[in-house]
PDB file of C-alpha atoms in Angstrom:
ATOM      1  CA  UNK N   1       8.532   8.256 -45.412  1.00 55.00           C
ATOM      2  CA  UNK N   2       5.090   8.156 -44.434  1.00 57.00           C
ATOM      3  CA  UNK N   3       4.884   4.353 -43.889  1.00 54.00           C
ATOM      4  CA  UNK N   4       8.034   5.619 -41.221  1.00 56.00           C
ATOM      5  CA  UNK N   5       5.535   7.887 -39.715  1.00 57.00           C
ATOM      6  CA  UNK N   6       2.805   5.762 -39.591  1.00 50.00           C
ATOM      7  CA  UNK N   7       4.888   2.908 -37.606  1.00 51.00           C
ATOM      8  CA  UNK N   8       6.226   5.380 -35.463  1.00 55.00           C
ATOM      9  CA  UNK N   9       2.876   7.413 -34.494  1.00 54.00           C
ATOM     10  CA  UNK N  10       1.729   3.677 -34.024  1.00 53.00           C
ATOM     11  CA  UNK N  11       4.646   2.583 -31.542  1.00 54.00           C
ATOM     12  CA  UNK N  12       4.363   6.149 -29.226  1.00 56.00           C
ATOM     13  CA  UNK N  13       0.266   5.288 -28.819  1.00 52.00           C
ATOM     14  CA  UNK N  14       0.911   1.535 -28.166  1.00 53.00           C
ATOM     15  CA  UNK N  15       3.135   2.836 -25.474  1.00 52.00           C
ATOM     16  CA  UNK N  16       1.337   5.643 -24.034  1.00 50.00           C
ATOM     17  CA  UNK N  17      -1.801   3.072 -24.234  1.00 48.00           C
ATOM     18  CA  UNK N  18       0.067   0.881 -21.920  1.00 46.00           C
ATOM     19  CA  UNK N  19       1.210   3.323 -19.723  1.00 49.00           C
ATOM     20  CA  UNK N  20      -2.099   5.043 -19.220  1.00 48.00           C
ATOM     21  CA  UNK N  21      -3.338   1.701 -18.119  1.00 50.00           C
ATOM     22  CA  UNK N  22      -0.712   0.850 -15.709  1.00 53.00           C
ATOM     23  CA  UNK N  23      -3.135   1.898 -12.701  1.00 58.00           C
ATOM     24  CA  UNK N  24      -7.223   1.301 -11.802  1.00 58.00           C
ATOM     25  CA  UNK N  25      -8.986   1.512 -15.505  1.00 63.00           C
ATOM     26  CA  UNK N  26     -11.150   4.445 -15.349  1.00 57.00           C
ATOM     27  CA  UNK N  27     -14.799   4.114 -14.945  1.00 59.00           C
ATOM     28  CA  UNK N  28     -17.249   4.002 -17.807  1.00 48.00           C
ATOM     29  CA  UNK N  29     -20.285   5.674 -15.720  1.00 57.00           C
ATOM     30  CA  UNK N  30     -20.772   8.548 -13.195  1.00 67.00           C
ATOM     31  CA  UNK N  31     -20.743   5.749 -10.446  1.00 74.00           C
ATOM     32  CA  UNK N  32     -20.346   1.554  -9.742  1.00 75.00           C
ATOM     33  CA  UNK N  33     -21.253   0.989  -6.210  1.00 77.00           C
ATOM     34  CA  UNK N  34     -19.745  -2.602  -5.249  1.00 79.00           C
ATOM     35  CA  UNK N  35     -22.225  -5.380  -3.719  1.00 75.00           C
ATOM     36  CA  UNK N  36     -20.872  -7.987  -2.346  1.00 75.00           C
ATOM     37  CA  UNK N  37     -22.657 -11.474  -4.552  1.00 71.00           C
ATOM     38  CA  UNK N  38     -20.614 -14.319  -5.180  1.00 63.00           C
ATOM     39  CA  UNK N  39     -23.514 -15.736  -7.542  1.00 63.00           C
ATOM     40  CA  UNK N  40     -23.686 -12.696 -10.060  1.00 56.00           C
ATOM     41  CA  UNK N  41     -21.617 -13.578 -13.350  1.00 52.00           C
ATOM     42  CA  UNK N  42     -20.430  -9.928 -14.601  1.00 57.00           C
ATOM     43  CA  UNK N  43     -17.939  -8.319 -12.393  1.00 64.00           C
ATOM     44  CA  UNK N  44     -16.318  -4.869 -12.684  1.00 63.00           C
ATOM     45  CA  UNK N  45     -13.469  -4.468 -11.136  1.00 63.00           C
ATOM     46  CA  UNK N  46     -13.751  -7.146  -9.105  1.00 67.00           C
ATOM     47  CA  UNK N  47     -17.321  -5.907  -7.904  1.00 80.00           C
ATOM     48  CA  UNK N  48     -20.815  -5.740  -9.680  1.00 83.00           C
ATOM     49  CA  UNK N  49     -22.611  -2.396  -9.523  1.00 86.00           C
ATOM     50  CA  UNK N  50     -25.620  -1.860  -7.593  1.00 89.00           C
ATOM     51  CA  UNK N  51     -28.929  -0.846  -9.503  1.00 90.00           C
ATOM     52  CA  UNK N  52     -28.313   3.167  -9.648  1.00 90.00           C
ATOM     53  CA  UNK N  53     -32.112   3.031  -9.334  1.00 92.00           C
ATOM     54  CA  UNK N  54     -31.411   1.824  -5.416  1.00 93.00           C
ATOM     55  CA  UNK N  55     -28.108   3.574  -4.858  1.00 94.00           C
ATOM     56  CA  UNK N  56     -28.001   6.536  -1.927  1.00 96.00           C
ATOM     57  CA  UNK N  57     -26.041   8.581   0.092  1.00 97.00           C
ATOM     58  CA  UNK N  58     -24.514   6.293   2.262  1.00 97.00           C
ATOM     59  CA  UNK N  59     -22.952   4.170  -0.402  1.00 96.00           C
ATOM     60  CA  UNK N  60     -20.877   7.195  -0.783  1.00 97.00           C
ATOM     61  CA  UNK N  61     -20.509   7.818   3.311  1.00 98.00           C
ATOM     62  CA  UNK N  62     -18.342   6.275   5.642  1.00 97.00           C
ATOM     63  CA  UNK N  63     -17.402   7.451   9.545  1.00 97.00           C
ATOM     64  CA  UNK N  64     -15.318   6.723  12.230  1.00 96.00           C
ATOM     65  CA  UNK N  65     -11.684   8.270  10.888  1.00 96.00           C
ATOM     66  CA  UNK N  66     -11.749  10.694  13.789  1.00 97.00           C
ATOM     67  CA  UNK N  67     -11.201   7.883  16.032  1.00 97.00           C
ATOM     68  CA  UNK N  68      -7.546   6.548  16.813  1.00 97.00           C
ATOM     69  CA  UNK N  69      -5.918   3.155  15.787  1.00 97.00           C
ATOM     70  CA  UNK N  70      -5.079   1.029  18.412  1.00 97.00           C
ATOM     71  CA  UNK N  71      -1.203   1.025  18.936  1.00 97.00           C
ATOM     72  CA  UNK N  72      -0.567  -1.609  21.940  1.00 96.00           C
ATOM     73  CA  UNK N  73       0.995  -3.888  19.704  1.00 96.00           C
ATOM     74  CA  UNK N  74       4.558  -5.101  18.627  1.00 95.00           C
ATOM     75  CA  UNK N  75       5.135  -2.405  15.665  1.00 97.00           C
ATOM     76  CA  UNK N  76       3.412  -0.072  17.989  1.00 97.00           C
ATOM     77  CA  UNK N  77       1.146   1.324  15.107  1.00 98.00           C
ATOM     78  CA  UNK N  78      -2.381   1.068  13.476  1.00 98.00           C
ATOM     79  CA  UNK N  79      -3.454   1.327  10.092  1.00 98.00           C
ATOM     80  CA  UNK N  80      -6.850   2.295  10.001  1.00 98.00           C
ATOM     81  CA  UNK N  81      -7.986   1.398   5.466  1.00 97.00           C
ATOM     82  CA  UNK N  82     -10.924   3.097   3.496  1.00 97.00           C
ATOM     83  CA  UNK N  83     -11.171   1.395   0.560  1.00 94.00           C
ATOM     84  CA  UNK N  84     -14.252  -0.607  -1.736  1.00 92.00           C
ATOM     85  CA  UNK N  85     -14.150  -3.388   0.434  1.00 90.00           C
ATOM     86  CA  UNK N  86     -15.655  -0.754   3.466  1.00 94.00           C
ATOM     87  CA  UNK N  87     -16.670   2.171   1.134  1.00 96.00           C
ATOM     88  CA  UNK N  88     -18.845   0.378  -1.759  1.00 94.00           C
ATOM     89  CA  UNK N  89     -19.365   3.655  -3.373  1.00 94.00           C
ATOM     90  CA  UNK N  90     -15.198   3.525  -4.395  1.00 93.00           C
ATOM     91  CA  UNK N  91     -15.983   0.935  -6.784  1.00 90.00           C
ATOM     92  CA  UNK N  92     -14.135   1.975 -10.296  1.00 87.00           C
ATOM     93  CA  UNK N  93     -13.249   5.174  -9.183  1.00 90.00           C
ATOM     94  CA  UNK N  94      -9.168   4.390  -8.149  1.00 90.00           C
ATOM     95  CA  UNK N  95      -9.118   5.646  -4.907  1.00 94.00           C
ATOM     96  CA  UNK N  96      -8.975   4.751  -1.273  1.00 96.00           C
ATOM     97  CA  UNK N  97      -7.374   6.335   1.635  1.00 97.00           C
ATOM     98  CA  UNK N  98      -5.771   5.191   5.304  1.00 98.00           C
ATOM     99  CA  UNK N  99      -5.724   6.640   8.609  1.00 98.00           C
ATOM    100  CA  UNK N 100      -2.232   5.276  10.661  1.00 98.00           C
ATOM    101  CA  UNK N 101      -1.381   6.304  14.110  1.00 98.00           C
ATOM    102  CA  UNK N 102       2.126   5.618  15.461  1.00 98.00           C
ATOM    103  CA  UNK N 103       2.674   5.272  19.410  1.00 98.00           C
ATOM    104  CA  UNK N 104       6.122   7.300  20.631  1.00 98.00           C
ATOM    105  CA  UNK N 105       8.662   5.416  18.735  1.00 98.00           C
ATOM    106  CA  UNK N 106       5.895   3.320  16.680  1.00 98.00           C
ATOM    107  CA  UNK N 107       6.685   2.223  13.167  1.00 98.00           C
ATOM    108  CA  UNK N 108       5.100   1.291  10.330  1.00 98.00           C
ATOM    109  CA  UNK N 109       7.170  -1.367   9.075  1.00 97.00           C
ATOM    110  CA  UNK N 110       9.017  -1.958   5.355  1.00 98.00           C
ATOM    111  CA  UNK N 111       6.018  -2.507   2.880  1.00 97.00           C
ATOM    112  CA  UNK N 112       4.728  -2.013  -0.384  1.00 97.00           C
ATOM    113  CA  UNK N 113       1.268  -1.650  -2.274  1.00 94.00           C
ATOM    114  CA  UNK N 114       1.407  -3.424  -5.138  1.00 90.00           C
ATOM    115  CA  UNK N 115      -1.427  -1.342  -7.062  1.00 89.00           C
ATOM    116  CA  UNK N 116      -1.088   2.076  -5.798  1.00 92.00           C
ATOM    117  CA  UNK N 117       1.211   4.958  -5.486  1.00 95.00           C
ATOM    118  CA  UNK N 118       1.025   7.337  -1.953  1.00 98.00           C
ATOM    119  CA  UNK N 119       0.959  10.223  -0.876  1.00 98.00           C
ATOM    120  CA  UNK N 120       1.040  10.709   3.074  1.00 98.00           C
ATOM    121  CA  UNK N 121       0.584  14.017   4.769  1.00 98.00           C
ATOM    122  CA  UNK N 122       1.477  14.280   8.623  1.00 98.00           C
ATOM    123  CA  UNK N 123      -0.757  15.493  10.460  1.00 98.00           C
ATOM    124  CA  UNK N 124       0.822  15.650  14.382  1.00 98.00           C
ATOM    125  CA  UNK N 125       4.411  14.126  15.359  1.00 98.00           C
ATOM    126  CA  UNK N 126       7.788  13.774  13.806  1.00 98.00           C
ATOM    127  CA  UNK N 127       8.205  11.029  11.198  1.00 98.00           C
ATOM    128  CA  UNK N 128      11.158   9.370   9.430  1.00 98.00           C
ATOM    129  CA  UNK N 129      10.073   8.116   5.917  1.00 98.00           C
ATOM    130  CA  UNK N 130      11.530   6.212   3.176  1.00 98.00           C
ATOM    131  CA  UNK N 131      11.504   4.297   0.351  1.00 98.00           C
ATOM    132  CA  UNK N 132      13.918   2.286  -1.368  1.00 97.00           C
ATOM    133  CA  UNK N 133      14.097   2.032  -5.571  1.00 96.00           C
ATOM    134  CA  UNK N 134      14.254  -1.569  -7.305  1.00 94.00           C
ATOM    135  CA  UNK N 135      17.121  -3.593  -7.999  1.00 92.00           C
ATOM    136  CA  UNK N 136      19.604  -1.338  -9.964  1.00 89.00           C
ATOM    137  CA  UNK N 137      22.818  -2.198 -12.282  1.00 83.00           C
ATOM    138  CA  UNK N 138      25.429  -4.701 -11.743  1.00 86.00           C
ATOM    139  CA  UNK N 139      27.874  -3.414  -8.225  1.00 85.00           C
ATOM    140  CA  UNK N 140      24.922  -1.309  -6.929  1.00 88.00           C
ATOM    141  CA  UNK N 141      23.313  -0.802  -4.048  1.00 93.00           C
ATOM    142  CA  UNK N 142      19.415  -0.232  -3.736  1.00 95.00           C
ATOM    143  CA  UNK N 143      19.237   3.558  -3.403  1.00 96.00           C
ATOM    144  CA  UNK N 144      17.623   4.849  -0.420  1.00 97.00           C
ATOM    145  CA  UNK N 145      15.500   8.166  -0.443  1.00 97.00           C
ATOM    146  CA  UNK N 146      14.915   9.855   2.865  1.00 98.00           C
ATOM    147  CA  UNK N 147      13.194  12.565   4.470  1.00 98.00           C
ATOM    148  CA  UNK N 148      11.425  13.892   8.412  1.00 98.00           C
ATOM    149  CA  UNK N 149       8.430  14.759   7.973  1.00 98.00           C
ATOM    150  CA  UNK N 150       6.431  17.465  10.562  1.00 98.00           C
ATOM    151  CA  UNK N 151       2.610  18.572  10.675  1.00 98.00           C
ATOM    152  CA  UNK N 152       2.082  19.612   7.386  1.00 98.00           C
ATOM    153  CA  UNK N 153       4.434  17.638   5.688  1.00 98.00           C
ATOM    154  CA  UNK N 154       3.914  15.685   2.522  1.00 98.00           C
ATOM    155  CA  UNK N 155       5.628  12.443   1.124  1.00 98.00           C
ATOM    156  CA  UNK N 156       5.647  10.200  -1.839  1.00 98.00           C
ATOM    157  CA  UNK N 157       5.883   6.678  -2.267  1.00 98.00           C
ATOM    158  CA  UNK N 158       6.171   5.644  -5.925  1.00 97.00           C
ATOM    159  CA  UNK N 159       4.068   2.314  -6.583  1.00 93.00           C
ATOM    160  CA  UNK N 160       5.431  -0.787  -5.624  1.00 94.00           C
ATOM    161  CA  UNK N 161       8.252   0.399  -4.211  1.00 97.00           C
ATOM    162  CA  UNK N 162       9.253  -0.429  -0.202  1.00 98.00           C
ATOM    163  CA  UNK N 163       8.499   1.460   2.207  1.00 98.00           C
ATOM    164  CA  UNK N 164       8.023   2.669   6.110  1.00 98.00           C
ATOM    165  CA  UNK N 165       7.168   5.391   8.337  1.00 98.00           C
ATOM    166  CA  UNK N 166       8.897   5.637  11.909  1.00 98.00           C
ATOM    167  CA  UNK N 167       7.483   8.240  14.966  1.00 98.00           C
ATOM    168  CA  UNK N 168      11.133   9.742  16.111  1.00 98.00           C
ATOM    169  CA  UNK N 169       9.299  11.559  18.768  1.00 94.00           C
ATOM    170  CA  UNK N 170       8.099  10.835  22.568  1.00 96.00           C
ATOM    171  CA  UNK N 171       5.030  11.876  21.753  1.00 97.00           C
ATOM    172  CA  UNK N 172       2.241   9.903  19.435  1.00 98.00           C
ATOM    173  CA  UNK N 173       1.928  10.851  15.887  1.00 98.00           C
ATOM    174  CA  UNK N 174      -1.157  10.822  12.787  1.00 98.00           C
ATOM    175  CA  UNK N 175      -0.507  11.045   8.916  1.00 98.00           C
ATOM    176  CA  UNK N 176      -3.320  10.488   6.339  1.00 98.00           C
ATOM    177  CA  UNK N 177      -2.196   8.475   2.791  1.00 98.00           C
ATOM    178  CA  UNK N 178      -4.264   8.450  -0.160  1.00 98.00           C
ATOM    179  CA  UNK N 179      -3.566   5.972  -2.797  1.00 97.00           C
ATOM    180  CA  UNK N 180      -4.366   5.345  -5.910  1.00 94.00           C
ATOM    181  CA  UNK N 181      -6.187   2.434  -5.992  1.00 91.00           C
ATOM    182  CA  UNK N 182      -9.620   1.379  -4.524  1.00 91.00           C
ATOM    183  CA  UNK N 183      -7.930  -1.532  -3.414  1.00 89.00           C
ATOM    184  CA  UNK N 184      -4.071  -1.081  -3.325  1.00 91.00           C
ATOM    185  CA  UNK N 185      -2.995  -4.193  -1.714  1.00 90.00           C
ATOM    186  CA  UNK N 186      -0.127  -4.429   0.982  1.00 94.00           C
ATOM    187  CA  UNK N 187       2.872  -6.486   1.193  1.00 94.00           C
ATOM    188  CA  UNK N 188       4.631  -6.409   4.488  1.00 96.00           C
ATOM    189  CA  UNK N 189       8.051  -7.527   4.056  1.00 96.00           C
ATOM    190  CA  UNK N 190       9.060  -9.291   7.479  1.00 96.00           C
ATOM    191  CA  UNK N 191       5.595 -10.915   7.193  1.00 95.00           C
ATOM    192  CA  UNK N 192       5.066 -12.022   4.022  1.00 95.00           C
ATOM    193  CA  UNK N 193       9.066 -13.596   4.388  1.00 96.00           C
ATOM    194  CA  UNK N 194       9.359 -15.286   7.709  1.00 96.00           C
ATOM    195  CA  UNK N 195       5.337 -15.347   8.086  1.00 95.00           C
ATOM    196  CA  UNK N 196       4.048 -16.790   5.179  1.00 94.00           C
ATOM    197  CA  UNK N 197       1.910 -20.002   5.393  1.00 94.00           C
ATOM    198  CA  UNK N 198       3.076 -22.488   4.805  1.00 95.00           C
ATOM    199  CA  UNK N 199       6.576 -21.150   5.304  1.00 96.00           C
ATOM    200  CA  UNK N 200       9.148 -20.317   3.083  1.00 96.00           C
ATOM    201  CA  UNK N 201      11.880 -23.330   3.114  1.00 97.00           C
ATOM    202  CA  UNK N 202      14.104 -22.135   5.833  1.00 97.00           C
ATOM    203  CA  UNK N 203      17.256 -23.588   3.109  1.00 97.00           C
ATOM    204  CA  UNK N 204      15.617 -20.935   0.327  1.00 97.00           C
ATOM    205  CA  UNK N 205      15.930 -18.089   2.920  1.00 97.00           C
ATOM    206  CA  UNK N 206      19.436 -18.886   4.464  1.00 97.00           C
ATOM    207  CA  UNK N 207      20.853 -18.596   1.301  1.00 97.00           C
ATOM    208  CA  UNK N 208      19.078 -15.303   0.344  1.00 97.00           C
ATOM    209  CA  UNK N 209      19.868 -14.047   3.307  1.00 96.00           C
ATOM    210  CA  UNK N 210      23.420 -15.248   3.749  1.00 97.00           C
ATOM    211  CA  UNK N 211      22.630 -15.935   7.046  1.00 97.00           C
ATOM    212  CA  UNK N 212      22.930 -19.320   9.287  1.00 97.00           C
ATOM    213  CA  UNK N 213      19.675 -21.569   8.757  1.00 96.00           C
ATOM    214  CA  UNK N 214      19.173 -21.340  12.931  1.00 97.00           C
ATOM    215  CA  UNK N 215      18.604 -17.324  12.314  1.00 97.00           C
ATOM    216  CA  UNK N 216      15.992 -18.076   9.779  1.00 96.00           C
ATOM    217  CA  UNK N 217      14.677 -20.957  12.399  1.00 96.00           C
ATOM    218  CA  UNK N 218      14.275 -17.910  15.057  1.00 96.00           C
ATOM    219  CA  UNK N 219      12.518 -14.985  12.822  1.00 96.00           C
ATOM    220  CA  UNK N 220       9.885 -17.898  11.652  1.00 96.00           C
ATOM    221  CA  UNK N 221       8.874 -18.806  14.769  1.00 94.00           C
ATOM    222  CA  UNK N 222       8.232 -15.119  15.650  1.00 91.00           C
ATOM    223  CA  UNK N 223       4.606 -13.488  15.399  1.00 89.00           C
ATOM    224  CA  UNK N 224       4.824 -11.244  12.945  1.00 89.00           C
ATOM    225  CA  UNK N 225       2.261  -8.803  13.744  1.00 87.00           C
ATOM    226  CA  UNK N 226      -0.842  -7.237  10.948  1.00 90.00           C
ATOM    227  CA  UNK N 227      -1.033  -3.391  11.453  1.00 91.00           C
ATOM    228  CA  UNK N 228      -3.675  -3.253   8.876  1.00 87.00           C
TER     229      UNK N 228
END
């Protein structure tokens, strides 16, 4: 019996072990301010740490959210990032955050962040969110959660899942996102699909599309527009 228990109290830590380290590892010192030097051997992750000795405010300080994204462009949105690779004093400490501003009718299109969970709060407009769950069982469909979101609002969007954000109002809109990753990645769908480079075999994506190869032919010689 208490071999069983061992085993057991053995398997529920191996598990919760791997679960708690399913996001950013947290850091092993009050700070880890990223430099960017391509010679230095020891990285942490994926940045060195700068000498606390020289560290200072402004590794912890960055400006300029205050000031709109500029939405003139297909998707008619702008994703404005904060993350290690602007904000060096984010290094370790699994967080980063986004401005996005949507034009009347602007969307920011089907994506995912392959590190990071969200959580968006709208800040002016009318938004349509969503995000869609992972491949279920056998004769389902891909299940769908929706919700409008007004000033004040709040949304999740569960890591690595797709998802979008659409202004259903005439007027512009604003939402903040934090995530939880200092660098959570993005993967926009259309893009990465009928962008990529080189490009996906236009016989591969007929067929898991179910479409005609000349409809594949048309989306990849579109330019598919970077928000980000």
């Amino acid at each position: 019996m208490a071999l069983k228990s061992l085993v057991l109290t053995i398997a529920i830590l191996a598990v919760v072990s791997s679960i708690s380290h399913a996001s950013d590892p947290s850091p092993l010192q009050d700070f880890c301010v990223a430099v960017n030097d391509s010679m230095a051997a020891v990285f942490v992750n994926g940045k060195i740490c700068k000498d606390p000795k020289v560290v200072n405010a402004d590794d912890f300080f960055k400006s300029g959210l205050n000031i709109p994204g500029n939405t003139s462009n297909q998707v008619g949105s702008a994703v404005t990032a904060v993350n290690v690779g602007n904000l060096p004093g984010l290094n370790t400490l699994g967080i980063s955050l986004v401005r996005i501003d949507y034009a009347p009718y602007g969307l920011n299109p089907p994506h995912t962040h392959p590190r990071a969970t969200e959580v968006l709060v709208v800040l002016e407009g009318t938004l349509y969110v969503g995000f869609v769950l992972s491949n279920p069982g056998p004769n389902m469909k891909n299940k769908l959660f929706t919700k409008i979101l007004k000033p004040g609002d709040v949304f999740v969007f569960p890591i690595g899942l797709i998802h979008f954000q659409f202004n259903i109002g005439k007027t512009t809109a604003v939402a903040f996102a934090g995530l939880s990753s200092q660098n959570p990645g993005v993967i926009t769908i259309a893009n990465a699909v009928f962008g990529s480079d080189p490009s996906i075999n236009a016989d591969v994506l007929a067929k898991a599309f179910q479409v005609d190869k000349k409809v594949i032919d048309y989306l990849q010689s579109q330019f598919w527009w970077d928000n980000n």
